[in-house]
Short mmCIF file of C-alpha atoms in Angstrom, two decimals:
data_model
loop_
_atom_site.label_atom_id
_atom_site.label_comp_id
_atom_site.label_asym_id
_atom_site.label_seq_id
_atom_site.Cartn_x
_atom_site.Cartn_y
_atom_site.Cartn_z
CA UNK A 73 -55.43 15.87 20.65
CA UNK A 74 -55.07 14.32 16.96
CA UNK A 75 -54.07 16.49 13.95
CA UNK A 76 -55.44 15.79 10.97
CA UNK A 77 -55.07 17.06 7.70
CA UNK A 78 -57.71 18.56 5.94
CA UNK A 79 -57.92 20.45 2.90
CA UNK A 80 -58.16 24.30 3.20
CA UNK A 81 -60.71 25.26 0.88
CA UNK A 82 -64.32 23.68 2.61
CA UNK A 83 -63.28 24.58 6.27
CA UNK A 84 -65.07 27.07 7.90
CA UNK A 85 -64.25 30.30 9.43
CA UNK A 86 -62.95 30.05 13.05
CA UNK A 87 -61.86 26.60 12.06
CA UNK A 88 -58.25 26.44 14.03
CA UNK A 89 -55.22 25.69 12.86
CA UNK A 90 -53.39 23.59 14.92
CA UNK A 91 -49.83 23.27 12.94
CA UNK A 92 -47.46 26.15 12.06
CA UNK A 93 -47.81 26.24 8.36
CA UNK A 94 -44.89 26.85 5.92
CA UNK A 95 -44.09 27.17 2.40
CA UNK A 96 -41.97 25.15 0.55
CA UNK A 97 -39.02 26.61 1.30
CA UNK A 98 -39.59 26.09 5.11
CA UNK A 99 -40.17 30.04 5.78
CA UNK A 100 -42.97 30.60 8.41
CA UNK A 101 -46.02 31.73 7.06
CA UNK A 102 -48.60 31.27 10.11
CA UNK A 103 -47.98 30.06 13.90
CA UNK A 104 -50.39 27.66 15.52
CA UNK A 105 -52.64 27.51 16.84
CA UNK A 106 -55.17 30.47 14.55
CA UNK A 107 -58.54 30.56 13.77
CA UNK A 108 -58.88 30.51 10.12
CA UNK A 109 -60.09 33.35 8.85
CA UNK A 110 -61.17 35.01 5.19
CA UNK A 111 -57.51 36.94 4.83
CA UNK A 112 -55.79 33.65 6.56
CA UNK A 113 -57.06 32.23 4.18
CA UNK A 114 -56.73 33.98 1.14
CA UNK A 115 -53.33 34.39 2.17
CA UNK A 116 -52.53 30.59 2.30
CA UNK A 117 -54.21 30.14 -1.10
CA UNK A 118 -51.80 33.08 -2.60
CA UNK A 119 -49.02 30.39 -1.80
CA UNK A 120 -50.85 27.48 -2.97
CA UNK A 121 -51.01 25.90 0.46
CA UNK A 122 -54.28 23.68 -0.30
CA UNK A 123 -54.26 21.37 3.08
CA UNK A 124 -53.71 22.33 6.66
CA UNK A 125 -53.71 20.43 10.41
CA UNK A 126 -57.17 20.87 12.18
CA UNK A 127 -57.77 19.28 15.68
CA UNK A 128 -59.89 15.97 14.93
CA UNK A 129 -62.25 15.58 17.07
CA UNK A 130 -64.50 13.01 14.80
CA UNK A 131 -64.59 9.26 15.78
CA UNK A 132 -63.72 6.03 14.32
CA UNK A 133 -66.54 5.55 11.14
CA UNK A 134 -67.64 9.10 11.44
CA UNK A 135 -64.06 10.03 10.63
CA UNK A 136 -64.12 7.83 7.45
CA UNK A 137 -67.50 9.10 6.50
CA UNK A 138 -66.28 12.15 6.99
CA UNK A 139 -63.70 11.85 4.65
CA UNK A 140 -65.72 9.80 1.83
CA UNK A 141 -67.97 12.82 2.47
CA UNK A 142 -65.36 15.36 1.31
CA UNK A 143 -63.82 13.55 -1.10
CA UNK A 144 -66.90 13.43 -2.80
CA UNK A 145 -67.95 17.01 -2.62
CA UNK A 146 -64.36 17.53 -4.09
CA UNK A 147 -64.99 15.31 -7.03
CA UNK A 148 -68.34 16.29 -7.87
CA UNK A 149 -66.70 20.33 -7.95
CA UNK A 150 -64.05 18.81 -10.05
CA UNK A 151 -66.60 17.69 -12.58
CA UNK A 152 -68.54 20.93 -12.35
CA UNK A 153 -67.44 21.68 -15.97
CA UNK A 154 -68.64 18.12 -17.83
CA UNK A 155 -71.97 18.97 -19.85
CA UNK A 156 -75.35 16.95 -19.79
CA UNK A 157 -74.83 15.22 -22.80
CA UNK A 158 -75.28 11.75 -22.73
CA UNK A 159 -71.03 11.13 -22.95
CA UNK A 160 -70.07 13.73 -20.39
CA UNK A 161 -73.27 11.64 -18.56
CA UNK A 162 -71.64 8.64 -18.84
CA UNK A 163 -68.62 9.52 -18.39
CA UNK A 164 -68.96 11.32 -15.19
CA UNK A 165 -70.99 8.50 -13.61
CA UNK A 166 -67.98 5.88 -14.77
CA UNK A 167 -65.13 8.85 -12.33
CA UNK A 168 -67.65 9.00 -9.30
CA UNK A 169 -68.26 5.33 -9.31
CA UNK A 170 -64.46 4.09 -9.72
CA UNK A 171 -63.15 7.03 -7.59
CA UNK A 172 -65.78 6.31 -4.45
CA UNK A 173 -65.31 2.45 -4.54
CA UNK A 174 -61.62 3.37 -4.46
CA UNK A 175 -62.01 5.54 -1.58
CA UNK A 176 -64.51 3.13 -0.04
CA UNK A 177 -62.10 0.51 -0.11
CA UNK A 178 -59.38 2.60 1.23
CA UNK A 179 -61.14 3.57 4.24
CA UNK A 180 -62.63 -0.11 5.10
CA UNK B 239 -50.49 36.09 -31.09
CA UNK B 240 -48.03 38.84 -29.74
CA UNK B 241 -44.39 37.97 -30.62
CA UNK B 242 -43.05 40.93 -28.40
CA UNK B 243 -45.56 39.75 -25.41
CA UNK B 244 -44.06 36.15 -25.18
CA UNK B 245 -40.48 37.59 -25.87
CA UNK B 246 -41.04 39.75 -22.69
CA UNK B 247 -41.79 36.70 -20.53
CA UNK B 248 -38.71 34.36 -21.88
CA UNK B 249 -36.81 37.24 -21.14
CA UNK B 250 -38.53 38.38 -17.83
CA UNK B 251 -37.64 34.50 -17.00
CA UNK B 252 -34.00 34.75 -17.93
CA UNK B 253 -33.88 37.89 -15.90
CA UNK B 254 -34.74 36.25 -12.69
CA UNK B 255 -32.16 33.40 -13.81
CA UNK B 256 -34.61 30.58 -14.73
CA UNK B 257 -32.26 28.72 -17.08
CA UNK B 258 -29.62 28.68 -14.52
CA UNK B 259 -32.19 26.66 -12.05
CA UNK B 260 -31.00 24.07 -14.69
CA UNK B 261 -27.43 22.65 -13.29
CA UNK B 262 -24.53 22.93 -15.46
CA UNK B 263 -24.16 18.96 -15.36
CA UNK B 264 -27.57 18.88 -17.04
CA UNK B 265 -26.16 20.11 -20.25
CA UNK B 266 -23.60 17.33 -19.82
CA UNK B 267 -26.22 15.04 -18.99
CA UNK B 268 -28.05 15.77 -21.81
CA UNK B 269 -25.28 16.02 -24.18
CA UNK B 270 -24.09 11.98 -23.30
CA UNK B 271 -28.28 10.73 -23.74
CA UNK B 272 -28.32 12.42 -27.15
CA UNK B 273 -25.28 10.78 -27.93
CA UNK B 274 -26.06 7.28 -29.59
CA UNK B 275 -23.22 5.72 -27.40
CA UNK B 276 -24.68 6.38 -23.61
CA UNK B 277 -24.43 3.95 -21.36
CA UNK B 278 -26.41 4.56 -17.81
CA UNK B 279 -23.29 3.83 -15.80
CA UNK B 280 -21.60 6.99 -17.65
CA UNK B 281 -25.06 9.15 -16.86
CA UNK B 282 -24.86 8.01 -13.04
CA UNK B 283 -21.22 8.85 -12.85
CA UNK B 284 -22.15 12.81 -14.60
CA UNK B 285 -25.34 12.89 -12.44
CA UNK B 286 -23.04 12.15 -9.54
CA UNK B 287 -21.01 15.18 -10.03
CA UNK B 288 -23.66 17.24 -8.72
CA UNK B 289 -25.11 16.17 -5.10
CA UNK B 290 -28.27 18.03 -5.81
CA UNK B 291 -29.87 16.60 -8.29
CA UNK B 292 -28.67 13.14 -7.44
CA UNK B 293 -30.32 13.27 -4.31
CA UNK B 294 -33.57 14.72 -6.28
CA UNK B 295 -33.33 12.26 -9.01
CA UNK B 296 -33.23 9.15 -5.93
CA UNK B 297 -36.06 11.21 -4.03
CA UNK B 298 -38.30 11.44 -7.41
CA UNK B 299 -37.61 7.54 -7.90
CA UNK B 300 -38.50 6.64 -4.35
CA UNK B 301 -41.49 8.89 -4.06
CA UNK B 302 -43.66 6.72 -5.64
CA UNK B 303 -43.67 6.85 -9.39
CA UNK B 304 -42.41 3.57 -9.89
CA UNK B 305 -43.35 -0.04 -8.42
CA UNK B 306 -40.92 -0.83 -6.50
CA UNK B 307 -40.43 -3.52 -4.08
CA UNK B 308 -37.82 -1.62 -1.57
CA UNK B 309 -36.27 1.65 -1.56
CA UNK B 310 -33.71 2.62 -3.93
CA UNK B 311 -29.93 3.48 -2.24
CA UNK B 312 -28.22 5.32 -4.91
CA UNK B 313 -27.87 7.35 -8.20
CA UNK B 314 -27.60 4.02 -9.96
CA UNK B 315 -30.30 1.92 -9.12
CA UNK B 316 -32.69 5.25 -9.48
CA UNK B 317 -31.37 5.61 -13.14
CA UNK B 318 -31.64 2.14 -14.15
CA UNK B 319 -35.22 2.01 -12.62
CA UNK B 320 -36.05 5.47 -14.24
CA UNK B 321 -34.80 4.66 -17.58
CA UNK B 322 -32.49 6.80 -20.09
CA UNK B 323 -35.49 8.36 -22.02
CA UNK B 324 -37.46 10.02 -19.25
CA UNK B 325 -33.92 10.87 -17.79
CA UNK B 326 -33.67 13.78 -20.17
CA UNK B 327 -37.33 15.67 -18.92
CA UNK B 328 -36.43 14.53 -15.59
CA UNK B 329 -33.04 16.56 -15.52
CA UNK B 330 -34.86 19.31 -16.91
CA UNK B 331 -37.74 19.72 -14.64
CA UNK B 332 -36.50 19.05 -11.17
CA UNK B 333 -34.48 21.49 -11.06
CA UNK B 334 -36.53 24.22 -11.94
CA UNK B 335 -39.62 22.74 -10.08
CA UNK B 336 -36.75 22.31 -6.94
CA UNK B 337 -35.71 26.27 -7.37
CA UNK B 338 -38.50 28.03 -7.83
CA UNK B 339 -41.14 25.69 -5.20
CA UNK B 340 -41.35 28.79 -3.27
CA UNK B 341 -43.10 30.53 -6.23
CA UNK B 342 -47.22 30.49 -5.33
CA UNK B 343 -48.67 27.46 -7.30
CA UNK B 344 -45.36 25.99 -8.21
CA UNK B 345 -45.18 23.05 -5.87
CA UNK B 346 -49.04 22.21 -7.02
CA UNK B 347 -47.45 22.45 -10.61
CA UNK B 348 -45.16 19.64 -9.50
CA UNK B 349 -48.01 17.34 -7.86
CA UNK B 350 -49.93 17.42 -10.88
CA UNK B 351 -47.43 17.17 -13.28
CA UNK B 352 -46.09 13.56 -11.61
CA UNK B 353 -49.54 12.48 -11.84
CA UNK B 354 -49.82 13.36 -14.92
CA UNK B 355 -46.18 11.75 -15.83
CA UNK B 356 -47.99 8.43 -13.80
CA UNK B 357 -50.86 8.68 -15.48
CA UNK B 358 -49.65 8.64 -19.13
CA UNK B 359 -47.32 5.96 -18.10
CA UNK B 360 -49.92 3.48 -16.80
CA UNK B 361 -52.31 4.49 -20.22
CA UNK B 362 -49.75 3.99 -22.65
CA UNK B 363 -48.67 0.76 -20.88
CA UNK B 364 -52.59 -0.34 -21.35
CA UNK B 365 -52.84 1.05 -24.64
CA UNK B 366 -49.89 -0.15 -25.94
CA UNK B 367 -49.00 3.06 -26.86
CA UNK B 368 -45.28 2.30 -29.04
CA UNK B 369 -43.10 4.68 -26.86
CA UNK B 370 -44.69 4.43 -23.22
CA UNK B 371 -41.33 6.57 -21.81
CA UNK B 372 -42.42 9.10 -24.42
CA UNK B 373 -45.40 9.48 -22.70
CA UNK B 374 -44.38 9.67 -19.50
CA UNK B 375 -42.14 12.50 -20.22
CA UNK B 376 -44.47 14.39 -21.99
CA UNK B 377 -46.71 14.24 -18.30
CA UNK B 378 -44.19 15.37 -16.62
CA UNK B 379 -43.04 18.50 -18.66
CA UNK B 380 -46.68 18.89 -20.33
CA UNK B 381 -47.45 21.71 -17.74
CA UNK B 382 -43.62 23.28 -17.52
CA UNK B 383 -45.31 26.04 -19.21
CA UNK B 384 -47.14 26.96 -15.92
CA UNK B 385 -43.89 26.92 -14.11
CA UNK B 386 -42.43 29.39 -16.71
CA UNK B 387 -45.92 31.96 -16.28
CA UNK B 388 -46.17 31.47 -12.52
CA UNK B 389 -42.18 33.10 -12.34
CA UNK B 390 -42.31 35.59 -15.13
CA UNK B 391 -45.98 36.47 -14.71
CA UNK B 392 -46.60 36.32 -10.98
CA UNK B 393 -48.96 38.64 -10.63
CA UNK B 394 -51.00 37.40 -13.62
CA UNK B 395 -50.55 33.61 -12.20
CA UNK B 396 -51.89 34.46 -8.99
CA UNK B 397 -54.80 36.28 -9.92
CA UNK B 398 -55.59 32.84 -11.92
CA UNK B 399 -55.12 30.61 -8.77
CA UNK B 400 -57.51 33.15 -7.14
CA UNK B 401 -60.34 31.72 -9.34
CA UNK B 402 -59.19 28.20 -9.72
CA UNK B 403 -62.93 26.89 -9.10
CA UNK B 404 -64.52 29.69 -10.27
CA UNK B 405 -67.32 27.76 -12.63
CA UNK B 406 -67.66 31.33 -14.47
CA UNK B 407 -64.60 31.17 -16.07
CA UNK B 408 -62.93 29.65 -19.11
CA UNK B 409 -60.05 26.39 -19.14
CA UNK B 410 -56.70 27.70 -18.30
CA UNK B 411 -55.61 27.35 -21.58
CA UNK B 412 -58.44 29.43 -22.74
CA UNK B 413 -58.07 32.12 -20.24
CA UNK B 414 -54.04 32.48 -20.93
CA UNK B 415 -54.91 32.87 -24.72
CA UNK B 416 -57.51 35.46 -24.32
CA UNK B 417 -55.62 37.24 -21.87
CA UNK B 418 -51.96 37.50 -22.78
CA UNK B 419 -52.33 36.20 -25.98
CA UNK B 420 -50.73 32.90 -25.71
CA UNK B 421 -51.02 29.71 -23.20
CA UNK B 422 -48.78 27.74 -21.13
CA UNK B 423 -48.48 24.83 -23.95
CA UNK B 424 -46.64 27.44 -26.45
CA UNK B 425 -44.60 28.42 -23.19
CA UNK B 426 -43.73 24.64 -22.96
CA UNK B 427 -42.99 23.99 -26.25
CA UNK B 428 -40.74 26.88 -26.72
CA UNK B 429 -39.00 25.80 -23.17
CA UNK B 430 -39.09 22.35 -24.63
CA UNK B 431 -37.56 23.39 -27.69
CA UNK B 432 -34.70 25.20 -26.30
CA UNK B 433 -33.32 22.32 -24.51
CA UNK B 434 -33.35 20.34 -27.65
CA UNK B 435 -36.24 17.89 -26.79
CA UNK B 436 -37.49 15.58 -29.53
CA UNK B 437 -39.64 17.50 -32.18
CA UNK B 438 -42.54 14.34 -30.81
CA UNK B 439 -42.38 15.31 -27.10
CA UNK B 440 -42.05 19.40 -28.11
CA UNK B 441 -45.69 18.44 -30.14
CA UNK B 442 -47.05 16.35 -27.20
CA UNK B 443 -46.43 19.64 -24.97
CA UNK B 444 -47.85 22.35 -27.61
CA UNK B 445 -50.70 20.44 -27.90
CA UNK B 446 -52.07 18.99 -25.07
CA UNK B 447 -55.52 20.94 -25.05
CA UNK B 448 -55.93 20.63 -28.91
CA UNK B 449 -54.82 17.41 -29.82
CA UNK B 450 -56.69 17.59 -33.35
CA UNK B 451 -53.76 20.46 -34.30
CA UNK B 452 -51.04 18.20 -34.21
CA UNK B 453 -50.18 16.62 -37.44
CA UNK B 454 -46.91 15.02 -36.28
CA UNK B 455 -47.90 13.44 -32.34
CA UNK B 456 -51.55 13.47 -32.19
CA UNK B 457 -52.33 10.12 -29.93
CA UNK B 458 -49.17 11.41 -27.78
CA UNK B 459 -50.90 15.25 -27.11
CA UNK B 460 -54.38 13.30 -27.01
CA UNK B 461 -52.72 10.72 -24.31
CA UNK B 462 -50.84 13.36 -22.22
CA UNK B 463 -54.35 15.42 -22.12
CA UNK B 464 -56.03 12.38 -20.96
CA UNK B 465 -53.27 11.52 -18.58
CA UNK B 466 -53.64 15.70 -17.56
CA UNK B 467 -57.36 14.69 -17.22
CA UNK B 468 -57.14 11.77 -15.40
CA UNK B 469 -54.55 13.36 -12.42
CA UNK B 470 -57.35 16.06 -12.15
CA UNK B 471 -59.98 13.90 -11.95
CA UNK B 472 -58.21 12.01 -8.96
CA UNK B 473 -57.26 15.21 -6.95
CA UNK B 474 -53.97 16.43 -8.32
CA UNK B 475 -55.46 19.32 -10.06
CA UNK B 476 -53.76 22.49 -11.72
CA UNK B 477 -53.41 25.55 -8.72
CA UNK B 478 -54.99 27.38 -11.62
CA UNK B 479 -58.00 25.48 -12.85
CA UNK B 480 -59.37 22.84 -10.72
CA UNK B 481 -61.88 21.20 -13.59
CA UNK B 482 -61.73 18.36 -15.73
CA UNK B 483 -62.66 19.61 -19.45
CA UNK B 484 -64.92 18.43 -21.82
CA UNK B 485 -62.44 17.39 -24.31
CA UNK B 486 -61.65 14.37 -22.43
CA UNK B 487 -64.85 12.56 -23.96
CA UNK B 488 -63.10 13.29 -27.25
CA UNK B 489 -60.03 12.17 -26.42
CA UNK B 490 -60.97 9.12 -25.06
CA UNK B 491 -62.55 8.41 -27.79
CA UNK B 492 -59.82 9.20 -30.15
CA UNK B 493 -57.41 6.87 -28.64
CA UNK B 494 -60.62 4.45 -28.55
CA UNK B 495 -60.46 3.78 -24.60
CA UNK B 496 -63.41 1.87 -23.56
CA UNK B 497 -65.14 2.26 -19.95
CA UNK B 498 -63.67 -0.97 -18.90
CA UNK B 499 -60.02 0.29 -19.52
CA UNK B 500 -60.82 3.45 -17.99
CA UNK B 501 -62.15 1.69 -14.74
CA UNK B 502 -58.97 0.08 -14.60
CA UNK B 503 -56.14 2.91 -15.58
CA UNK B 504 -58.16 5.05 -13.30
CA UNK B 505 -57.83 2.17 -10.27
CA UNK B 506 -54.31 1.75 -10.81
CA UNK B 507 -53.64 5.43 -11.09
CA UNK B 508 -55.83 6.25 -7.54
CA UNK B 509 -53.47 3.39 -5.73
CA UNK B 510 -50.29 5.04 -7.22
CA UNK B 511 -51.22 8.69 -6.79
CA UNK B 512 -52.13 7.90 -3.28
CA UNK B 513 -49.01 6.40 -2.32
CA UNK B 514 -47.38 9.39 -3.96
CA UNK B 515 -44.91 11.58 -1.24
CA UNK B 516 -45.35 15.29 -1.32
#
């Protein structure tokens, strides 16, 4: 089995996590595996822990789609708050572009 | 704005011994690098006294903020690469950053806040901003406000992180003013002020949301929002507020950046955030 690590906030309920996860200071604050559930985690968010170890069972360029795929839903929700004017337009097509061919190249 | 409501916070902070996060060779270190006469070999040797944050200052050098082409091996190769000006905001904010990690939203604080710090670097660098250390200092303090709420005001801090990306809600900054009747940047500027930071870096700090209110650093608060901007934008957001604002389309054009030099400060700032450690 491969860990990988995923952010917390798009994964779904019964999603399991496969690390222990800790805060900063090292003190447990869940044992692996769990299923991720809706008090997990608010729980993890009330200590800021954004990213967690899932099981990966995706393969080779499904795993980087995968990965351009959230990374993309993240941006876009990111740039939720930029208006329709023609700037904020611009502006916002200038991050996605840059960002994604960063990302694309990354993953290649 | 509530003088006795802010007073209670510094003081709430003091209570649960914020100030003394900061090491006593801090004062020392600060003392020497506002002395006209500081050499870096006398701030390694005071940084040296305390094991702490000399093996923080070598883990913030090595942990990708700077270029460099193999890892650095001690206190004085970290300070030389480093610099003496952002010395002073880094002696300031690891500490506190280091002590109070535990503190829900505190080590995202952190993560943004070097972005940030990278961020402004790279854009003053392209922009030929005059005092490109300036600018990296004011990154990585801009948001010591936050630190300063998330301790004093935990419960208040939390509830915020609850609705990070809640798209029905104001900016931070905003939401802190209507709320408690002040925001994180007068928080930073008063912490700012009370360890003697200069009056350019204290503006940069105050005014990072509203750049058009400072009379004194304006293209420094404008850069450090659009460094804030840009470390958002690239997935080091606030724990509190996951959006990038508006503003930035005013900024940028304030400090006249054109798409072209975005494209590229944004490229270089992806490659360097990514290959940032935790």
């Amino acid at each position: 089995m491969k860990p990988v690590l995923v952010r917390l906030e798009p994964l779904t309920i019964g999603t399991v996590i496969v690390s222990d996860v800790a805060d900063p200071r090292g003190r447990l604050l869940v044992k692996a595996p769990v299923p991720l559930d809706e008090a997990l985690k608010d729980l993890l968010r009330q200590h800021g822990v954004r990213e967690v170890f899932i099981e990966d069972r995706r393969k080779g360029g499904e795993e980087s789609e995968k990965v351009l795929q959230s990374e993309r839903e993240m941006l876009l929700r990111r740039l939720a708050f930029l208006g329709d004017g023609h700037a904020e337009k611009a502006l916002k097509t200038l991050l996605i572009e840059t960002i994604e061919k960063f990302y694309t190249e990354l993953t290649e | 704005m509530a003088d006795e409501d802010y007073h209670e916070i510094f003081e709430n902070f003091e209570r649960k011994n914020g100030f003394s996060a900061v090491p006593e060779v801090v004062s020392d270190v600060l003392f020497t690098l506002d002395s006209d006469r500081a050499s870096l070999g006398e701030i390694a040797e005071i940084i040296k006294r305390d094991p702490g944050l000399s093996a923080n200052i070598m883990k913030y050098a090595n942990s990708g903020a700077y270029l460099l082409s193999k890892s650095l091996s001690s206190v004085d190769q970290a300070i030389r690469v480093i610099g003496m000006k952002p010395l002073k905001g880094l002696c300031l904010a690891i500490p506190v950053f280091e002590r109070y990690g535990h503190v829900a939203g505190v080590r995202e604080t952190w993560l943004h806040s070097r972005a940030t710090s990278m961020a402004c670097s790279i854009l003053a660098k392209a922009i030929k901003f005059p005092e490109p250390d300036v600018a990296e200092t004011a990154g990585l303090l801009h948001d010591i406000g936050k630190l300063v709420l998330a301790v004093a005001t935990a419960k208040f801090f939390q509830s915020q992180i609850m609705i990070a990306d809640s798209r029905d809600r104001d900016a931070d900054w905003r939401q802190e003013k209507r709320l408690l009747g002040f925001n994180h940047c007068f928080i930073g500027a008063w912490f700012a002020r009370k360890f003697n930071l200069p009056q350019i870096l204290i503006e940069g700090i105050l005014w990072h949301h509203e750049f058009e209110k400072s009379s004194y650093g304006r293209d420094l608060a404008c850069l450090t929002f659009i460094g804030d901007q840009m470390a958002v934008a690239v997935g080091k957001e606030h724990p509190d507020f996951v959006f990038v604002e508006p503003g930035i389309v005013r900024a940028l054009n304030h400090l006249r950046i054109d798409d072209r030099l975005l494209r590229e400060v944004l490229t270089e700032c992806l490659g360097r955030v990514a290959r940032m450690a935790a």
